[in-house]
Short mmCIF file of C-alpha atoms and ligand atoms in Angstrom, two decimals:
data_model
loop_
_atom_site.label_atom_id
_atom_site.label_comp_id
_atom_site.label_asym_id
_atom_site.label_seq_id
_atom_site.Cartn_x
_atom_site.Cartn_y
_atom_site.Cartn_z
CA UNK K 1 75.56 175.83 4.22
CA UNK K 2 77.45 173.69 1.68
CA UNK K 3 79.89 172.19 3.48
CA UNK K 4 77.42 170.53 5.75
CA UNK K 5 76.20 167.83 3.40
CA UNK K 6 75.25 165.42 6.58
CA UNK K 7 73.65 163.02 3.99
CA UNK K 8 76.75 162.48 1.46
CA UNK K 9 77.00 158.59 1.94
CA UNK K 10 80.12 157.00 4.42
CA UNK K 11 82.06 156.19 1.69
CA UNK K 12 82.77 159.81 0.17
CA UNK K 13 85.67 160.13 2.00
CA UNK K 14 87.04 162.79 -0.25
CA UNK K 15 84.27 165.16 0.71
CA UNK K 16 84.46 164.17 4.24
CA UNK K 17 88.09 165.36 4.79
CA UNK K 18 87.24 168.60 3.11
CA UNK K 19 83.68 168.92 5.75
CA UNK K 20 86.34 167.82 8.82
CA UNK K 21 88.92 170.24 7.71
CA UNK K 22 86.26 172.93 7.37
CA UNK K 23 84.84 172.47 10.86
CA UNK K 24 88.17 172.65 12.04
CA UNK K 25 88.95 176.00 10.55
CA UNK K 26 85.94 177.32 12.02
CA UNK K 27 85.85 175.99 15.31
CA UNK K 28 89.75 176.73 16.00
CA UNK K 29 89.48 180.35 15.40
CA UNK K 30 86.96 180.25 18.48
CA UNK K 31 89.27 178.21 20.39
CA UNK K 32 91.65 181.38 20.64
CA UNK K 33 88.46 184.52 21.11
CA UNK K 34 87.46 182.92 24.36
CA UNK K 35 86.69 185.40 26.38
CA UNK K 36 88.02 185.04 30.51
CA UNK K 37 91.44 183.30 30.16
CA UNK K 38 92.99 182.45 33.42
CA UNK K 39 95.45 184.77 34.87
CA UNK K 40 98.28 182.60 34.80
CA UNK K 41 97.27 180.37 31.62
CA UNK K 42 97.63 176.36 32.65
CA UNK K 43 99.77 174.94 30.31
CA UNK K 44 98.47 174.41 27.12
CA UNK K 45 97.77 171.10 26.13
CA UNK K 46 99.44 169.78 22.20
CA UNK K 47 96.21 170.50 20.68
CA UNK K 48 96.22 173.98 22.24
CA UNK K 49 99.48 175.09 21.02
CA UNK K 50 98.73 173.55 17.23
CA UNK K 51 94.95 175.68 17.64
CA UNK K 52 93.39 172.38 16.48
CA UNK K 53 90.20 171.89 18.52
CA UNK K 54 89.49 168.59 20.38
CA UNK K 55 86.18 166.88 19.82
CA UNK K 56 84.14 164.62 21.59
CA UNK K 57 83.75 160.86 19.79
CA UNK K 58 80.31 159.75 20.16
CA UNK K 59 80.50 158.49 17.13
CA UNK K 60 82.06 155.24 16.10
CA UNK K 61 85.97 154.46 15.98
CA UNK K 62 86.24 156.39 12.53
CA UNK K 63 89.84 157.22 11.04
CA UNK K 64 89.14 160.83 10.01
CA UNK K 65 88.46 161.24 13.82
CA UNK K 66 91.50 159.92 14.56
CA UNK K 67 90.31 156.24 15.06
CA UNK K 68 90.17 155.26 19.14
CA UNK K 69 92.34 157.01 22.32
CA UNK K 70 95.10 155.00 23.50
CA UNK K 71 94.60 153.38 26.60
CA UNK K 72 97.70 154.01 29.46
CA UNK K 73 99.02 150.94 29.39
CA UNK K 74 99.44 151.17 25.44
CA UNK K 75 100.94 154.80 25.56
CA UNK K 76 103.17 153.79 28.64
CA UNK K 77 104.85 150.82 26.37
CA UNK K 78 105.34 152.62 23.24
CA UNK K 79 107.26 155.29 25.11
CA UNK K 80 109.55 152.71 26.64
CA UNK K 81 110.01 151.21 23.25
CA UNK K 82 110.92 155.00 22.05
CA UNK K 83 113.92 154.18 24.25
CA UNK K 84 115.86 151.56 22.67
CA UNK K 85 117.27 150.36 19.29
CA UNK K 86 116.31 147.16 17.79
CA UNK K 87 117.06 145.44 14.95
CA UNK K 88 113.18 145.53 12.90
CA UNK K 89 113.21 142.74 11.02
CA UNK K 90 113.65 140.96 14.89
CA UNK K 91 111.00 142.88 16.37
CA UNK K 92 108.42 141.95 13.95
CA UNK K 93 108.93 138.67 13.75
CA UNK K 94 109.47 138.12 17.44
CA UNK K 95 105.57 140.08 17.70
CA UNK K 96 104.21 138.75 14.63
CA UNK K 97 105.21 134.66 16.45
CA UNK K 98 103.74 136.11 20.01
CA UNK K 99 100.64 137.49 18.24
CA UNK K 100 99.76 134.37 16.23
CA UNK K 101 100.74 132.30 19.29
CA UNK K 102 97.85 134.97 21.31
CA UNK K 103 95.03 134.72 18.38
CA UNK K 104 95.83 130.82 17.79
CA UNK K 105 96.22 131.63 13.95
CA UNK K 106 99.01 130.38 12.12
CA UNK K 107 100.93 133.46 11.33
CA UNK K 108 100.51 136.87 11.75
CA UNK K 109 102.41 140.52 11.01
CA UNK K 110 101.93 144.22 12.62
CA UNK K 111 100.61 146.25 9.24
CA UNK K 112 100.09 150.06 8.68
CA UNK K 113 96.82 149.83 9.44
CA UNK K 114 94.03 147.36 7.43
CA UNK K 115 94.56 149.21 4.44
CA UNK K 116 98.36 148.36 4.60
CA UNK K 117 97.29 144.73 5.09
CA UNK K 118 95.46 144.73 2.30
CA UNK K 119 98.09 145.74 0.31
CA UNK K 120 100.62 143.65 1.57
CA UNK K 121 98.47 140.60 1.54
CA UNK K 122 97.89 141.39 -2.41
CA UNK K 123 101.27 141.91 -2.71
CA UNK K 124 102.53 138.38 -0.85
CA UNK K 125 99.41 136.88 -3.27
CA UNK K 126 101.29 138.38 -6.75
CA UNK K 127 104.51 138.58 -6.10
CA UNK K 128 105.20 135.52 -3.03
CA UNK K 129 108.98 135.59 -2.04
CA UNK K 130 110.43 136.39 -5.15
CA UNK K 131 112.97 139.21 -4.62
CA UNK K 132 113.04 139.93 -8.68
CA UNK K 133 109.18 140.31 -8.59
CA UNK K 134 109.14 141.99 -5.18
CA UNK K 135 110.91 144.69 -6.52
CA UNK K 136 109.25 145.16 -10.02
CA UNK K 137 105.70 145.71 -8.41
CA UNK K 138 103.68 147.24 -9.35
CA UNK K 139 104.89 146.40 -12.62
CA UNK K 140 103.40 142.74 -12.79
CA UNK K 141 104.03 141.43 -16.46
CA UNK K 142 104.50 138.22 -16.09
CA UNK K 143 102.67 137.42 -12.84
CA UNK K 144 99.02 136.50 -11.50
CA UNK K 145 97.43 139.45 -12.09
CA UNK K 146 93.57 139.27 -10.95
CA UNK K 147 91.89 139.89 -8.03
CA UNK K 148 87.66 138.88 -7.64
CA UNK K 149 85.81 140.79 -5.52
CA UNK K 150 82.41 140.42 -5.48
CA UNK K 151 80.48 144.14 -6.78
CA UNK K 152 78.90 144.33 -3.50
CA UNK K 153 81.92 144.34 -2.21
CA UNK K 154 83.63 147.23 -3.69
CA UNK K 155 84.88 149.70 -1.64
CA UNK K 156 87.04 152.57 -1.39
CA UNK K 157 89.98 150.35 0.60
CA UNK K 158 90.16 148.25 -2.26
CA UNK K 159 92.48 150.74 -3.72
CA UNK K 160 95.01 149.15 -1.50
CA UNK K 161 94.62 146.31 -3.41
CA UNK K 162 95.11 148.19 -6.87
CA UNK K 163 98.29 149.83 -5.73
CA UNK K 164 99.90 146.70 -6.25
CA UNK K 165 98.70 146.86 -9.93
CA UNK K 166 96.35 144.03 -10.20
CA UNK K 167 93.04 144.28 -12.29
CA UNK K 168 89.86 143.48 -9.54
CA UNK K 169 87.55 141.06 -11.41
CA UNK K 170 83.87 142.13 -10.30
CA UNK K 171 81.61 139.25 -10.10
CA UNK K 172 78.01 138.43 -8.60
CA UNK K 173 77.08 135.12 -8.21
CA UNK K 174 78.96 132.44 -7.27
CA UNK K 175 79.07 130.85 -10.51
CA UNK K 176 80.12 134.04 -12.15
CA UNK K 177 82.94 133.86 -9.21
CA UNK K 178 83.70 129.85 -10.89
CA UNK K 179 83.99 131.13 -14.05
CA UNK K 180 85.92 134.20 -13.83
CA UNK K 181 88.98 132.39 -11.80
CA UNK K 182 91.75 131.54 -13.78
CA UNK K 183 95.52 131.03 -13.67
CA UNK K 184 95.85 134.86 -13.63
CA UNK K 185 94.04 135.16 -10.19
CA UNK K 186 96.43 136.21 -7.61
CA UNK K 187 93.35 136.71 -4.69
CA UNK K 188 89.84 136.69 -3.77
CA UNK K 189 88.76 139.70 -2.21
CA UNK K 190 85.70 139.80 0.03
CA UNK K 191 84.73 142.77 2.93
CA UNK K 192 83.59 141.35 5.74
CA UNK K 193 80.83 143.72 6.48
CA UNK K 194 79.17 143.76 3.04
CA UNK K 195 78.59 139.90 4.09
CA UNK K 196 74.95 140.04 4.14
CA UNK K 197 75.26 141.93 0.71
CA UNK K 198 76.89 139.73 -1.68
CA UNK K 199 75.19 136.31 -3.25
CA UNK K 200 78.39 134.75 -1.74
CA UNK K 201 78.56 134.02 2.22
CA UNK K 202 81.78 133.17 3.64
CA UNK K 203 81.44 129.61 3.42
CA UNK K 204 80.67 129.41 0.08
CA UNK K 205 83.68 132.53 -0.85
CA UNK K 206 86.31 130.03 1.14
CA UNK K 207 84.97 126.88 -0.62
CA UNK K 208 85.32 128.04 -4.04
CA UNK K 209 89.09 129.75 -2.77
CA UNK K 210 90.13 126.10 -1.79
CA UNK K 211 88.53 124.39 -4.80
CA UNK K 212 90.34 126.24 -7.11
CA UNK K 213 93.68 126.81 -4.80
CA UNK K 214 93.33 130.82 -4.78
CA UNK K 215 94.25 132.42 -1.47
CA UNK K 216 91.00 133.92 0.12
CA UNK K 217 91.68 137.60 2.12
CA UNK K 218 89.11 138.86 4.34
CA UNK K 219 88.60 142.63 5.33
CA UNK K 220 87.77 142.83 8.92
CA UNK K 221 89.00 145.83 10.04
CA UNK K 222 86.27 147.31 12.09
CA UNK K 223 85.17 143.78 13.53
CA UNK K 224 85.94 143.58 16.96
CA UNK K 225 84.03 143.49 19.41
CA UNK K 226 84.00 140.34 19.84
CA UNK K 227 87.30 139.76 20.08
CA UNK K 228 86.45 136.09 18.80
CA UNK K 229 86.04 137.48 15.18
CA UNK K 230 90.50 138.38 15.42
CA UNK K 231 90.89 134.80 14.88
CA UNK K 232 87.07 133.37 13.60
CA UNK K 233 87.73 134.04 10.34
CA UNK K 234 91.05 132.30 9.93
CA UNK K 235 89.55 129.34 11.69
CA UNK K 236 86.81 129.45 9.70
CA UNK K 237 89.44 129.14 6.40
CA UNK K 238 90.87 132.29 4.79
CA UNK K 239 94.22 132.30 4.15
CA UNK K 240 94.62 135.87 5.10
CA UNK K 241 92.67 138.46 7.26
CA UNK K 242 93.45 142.51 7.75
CA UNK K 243 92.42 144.21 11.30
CA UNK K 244 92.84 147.74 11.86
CA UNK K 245 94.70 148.38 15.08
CA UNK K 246 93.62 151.33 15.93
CA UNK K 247 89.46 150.91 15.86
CA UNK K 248 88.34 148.50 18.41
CA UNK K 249 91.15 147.31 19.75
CA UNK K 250 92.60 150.41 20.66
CA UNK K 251 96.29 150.25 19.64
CA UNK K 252 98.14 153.35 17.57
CA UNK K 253 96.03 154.31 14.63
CA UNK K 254 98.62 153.89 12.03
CA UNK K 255 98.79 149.76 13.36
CA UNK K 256 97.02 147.00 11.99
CA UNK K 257 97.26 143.29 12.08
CA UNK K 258 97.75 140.88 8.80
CA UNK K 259 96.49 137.27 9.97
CA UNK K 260 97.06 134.09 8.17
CA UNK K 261 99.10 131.86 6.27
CA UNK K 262 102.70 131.64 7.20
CA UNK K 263 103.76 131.22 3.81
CA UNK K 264 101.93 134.57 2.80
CA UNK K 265 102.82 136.35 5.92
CA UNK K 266 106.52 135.74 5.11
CA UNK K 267 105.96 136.65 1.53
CA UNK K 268 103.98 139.86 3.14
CA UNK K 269 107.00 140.63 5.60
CA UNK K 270 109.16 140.44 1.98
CA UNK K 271 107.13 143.17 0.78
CA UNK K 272 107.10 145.00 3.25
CA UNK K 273 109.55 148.05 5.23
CA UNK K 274 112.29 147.97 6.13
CA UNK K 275 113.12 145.76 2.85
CA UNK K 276 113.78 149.48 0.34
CA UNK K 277 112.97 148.12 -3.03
CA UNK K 278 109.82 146.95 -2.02
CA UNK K 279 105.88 147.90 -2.55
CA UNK K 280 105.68 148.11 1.07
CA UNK K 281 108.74 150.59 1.85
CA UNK K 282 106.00 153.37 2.47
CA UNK K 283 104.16 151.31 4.85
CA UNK K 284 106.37 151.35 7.73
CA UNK K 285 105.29 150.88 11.17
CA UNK K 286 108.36 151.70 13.76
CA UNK K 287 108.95 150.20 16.91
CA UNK K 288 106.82 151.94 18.75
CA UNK K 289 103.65 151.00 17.05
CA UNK K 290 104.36 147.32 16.32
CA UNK K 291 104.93 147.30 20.21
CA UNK K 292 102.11 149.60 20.73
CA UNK K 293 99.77 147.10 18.78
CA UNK K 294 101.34 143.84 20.86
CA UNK K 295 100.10 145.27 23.91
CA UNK K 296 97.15 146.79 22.85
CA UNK K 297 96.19 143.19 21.24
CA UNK K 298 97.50 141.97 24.90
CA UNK K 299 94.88 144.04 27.06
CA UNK K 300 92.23 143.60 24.56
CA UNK K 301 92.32 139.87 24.94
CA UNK K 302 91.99 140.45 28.72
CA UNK K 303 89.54 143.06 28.73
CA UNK K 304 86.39 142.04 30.20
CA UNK K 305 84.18 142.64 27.29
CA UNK K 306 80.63 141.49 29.17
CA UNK K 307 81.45 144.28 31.94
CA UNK K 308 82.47 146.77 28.92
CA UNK K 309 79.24 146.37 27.09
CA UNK K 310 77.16 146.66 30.42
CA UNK K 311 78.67 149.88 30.86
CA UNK K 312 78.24 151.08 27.34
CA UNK K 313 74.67 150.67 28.06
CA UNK K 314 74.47 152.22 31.51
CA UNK K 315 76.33 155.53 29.99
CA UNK K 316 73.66 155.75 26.87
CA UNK K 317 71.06 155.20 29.62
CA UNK K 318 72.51 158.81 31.24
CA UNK K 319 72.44 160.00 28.11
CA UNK K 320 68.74 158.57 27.72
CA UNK K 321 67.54 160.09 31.01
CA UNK K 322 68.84 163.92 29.72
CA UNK K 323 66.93 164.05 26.61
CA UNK K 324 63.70 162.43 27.64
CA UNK K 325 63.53 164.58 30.37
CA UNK K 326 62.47 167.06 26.99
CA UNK K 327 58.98 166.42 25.57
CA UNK K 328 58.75 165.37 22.73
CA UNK K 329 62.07 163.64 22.42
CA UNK K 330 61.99 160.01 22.37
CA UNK K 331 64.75 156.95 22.18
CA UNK K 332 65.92 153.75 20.99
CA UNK K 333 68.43 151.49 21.17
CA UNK K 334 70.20 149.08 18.18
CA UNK K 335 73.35 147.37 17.77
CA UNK K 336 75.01 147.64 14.07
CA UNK K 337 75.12 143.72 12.81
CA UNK K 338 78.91 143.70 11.72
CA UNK K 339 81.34 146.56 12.46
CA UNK K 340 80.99 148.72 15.00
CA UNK K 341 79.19 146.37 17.16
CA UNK K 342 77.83 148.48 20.22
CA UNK K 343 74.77 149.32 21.88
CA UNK K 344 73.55 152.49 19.98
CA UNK K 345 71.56 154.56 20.98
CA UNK K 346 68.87 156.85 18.48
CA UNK K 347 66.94 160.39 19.06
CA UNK K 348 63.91 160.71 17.70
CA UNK K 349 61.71 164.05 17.76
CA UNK K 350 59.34 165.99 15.49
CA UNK K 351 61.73 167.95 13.36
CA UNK K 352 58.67 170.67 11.98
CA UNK K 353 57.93 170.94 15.92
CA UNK K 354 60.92 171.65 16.90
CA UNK K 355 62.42 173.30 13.56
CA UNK K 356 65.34 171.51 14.22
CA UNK K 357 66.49 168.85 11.47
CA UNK K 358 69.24 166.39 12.51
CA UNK K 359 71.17 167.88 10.77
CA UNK K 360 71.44 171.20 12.76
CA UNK K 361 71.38 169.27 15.64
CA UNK K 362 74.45 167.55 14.78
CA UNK K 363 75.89 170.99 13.54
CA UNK K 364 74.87 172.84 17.01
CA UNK K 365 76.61 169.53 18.65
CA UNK K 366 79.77 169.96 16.89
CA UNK K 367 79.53 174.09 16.98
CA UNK K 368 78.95 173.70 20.18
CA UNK K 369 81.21 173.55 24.06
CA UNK K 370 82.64 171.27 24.17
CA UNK K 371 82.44 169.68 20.45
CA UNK K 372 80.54 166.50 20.22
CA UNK K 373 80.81 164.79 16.80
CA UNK K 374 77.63 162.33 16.57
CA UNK K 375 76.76 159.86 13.91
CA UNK K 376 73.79 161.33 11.25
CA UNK K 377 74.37 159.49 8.50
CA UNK K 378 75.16 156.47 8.68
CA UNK K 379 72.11 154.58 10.12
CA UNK K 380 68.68 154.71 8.90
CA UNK K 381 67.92 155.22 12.57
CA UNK K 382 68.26 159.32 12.33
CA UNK K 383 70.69 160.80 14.65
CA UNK K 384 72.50 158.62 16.67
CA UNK K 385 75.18 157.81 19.26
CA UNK K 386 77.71 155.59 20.80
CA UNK K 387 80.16 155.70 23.82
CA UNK K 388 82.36 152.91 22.44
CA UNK K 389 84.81 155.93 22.10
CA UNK K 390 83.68 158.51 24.87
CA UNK K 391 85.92 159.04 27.59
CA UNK K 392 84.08 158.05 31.16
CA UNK K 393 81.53 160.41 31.96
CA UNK K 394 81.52 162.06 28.52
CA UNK K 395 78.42 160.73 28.60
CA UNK K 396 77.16 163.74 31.22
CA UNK K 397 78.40 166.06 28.56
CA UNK K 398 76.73 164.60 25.68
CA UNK K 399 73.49 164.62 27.57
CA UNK K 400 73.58 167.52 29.12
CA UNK K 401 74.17 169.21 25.90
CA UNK K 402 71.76 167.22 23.86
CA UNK K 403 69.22 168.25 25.97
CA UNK K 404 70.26 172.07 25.97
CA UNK K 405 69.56 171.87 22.01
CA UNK K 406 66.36 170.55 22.25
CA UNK K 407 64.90 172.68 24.79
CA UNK K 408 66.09 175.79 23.57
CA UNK K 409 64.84 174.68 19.99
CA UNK K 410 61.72 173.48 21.40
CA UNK K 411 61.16 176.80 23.30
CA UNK K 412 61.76 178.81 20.02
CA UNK K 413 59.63 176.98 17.69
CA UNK K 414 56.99 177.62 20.56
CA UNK K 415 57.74 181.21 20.13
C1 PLP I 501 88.92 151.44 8.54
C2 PLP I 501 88.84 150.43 7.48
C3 PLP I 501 89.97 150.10 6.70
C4 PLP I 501 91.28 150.82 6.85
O1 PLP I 501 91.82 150.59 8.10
P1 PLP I 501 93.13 151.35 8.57
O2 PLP I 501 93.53 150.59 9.79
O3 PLP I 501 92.73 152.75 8.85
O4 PLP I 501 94.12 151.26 7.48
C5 PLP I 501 89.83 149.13 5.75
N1 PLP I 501 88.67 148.49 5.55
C6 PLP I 501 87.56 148.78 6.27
C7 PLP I 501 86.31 148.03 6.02
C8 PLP I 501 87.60 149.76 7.26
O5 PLP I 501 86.51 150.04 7.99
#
């Protein structure tokens, strides 16, 4: 079937949406024929009532799956913040002071997300504080109006960038990078997980930044754990830095964090809602989320992270234990370099043997009670899995149904 196109890279995110929507037409209408209903039906739960079907993340904290699940504490503090009025422009600086004050960074602002950082760090870079130029963006005659980005570096969250209506400058090498800065660069661009990708490191990016006196903005969103990296890179020297809030760190999904410069951050907080004749005006984050992401930062910092990854790797060893138990099935583990850094674990079996593909594995996952969404794609590694995002003992789930699909398969192809 079409709409399964497992292999279409990570970054066509168009075609994704329309594959997630898809699934999610299909898989509701079963929701509702399931045979057996209780007599006296339990209250249904939100997703219930809306006959969108829930899904089982053993994949990685991914925004079209709705990005990471609130933890209690998180949910409990955004309801009591539902409670009260404020005035906004107090709340976020009072959280943007206690979150720079957590992360040791000199500034810092609750964002709509990375994306919104991104675009509100481009904007502080072109327009700065001025209220005349904060209000003709994107219209930037007149102003620095260049961004380099290095063309490994290119990605579809650049468009953040854009929206503010700069030009991105697409270099290579670091002296192409020299040469192409000029008094129309507003910011240098670089994506923190294409690191190992581009001719220029971090070092090197931040160096020339400084040299030249162009503000440096790093993409981090999906870089925690460790929770060092939420204030590494500013340490380290860039003058701005975008976190999503609600990947690792677990705070509301439309949250993120802007990190840097107080100058920018001020200029960024200009930009930004509630301010109405601003780039930023459809960026807004309410109370509840830019408390929501204080507290979620709060527990993050506290989390014991050693204990977490230990048992991350005892629930993909349940998981290892159920499909093993199959012949023919066989496992390994690998941690992702940057992004999404968590033990992983792999499946490997004969696909002719079985005449089962990984890709209608991952189908019969999703198709399947309850649905499991796995990653296929993006690892060279074949099909694989994390419980970063599983609930506790999801895990039993995923195994036990992983090793359903390969026995039945396996007793098939055996005729
Ligand atoms: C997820 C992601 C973003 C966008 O983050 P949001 O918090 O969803 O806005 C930007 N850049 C990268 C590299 C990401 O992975």
């Amino acid at each position: 079937m079409a709409i399964f196109n497992w292999s279409s890279s990570r970054r066509k995110f168009l075609a994704r949406g329309g594959l997630f929507s898809a699934l999610a037409g299909l898989s509701g209408r079963r929701l509702f024929a399931m045979p057996g209903a209780a007599k006296t039906p339990a209250r249904k739960n939100i997703y219930e009532r809306l006959g969108v079907r829930t899904r089982i993340n053993a994949k990685v904290t991914y925004t079209f799956l709705t990005g990471s699940l609130l933890p209690p504490e998180v949910a409990r503090a955004m309801e009591e913040a539902a409670q009260h009025y404020v005035w906004l422009l107090e709340l976020q600086q009072a959280v943007g002071g206690k979150i720079a004050q957590m992360l040791g960074v000199d500034a810092a602002m609750v964002t709509s997300g990375a994306a919104g950082a991104i675009m509100l760090g481009t904007a502080a870079c072109v327009a700065g504080k001025d209220l005349e130029r904060i209000q003709r963006l994107p219209d930037i005659t007149g102003m620095k109006s260049e961004v380099i980005i290095q063309k490994s570096h290119r990605n579809p969250f650049d468009h953040a960038s854009r929206n503010v209506g700069v030009r991105l400058v697409v270099v290579e090498t670091a002296e192409e990078m020299e040469n192409a800065i000029s008094e129309k660069t507003a910011m240098m661009y670089f994506l923190n997980d294409a690191q190992s990708r581009g001719q220029v490191g971090l070092e090197k990016f931040i160096e020339v930044g400084k040299r030249h006196g162009v503000p440096t903005f790093n993409d981090a969103a999906a870089d925690v754990p460790p929770s060092s990296h939420l204030s590494d890179y500013n340490k380290m020297g860039f003058d701005l830095v975008a976190f999503s809030g609600g990947k690792g760190l677990r705070g509301p999904q439309c949250a993120g964090l802007l990190l840097g410069r107080k100058d920018l951050i001020e200029a960024a907080l200009l930009n930004n809602n509630p301010h109405e004749d601003s780039i930023g005006r459809p960026c807004k984050v309410g109370k509840e989320e830019i408390v929501g992401m204080f507290v979620a930062l709060e527990r993050y910092l506290k989390v014991d992270h050693d204990a977490e990854w230990k048992d991350w790797e005892a629930r993909l060893g349940v998981i290892e234990k159920a499909v093993t138990s199959v012949p023919g099935v066989r496992t390994s583990r690998f941690v992702p370099e940057i992004a999404n850094h968590v033990p992983h674990l792999s499946l490997q079996w004969d696909e002719t043997a079985f005449q089962l593909t990984k890709v209608e594995c991952a189908r019969q996952l999703e198709d399947g009670e309850p649905s499991i969404v796995c990653l296929v794609e993006d690892y060279t590694q074949g099909l694989s899995l994390t419980p970063f995002m599983m609930k506790p003992g999801e895990e039993r789930i995923v195994g036990r149904r992983l090793k359903e699909i390969f026995t039945t398969a396996r007793r098939k192809a055996a005729g």
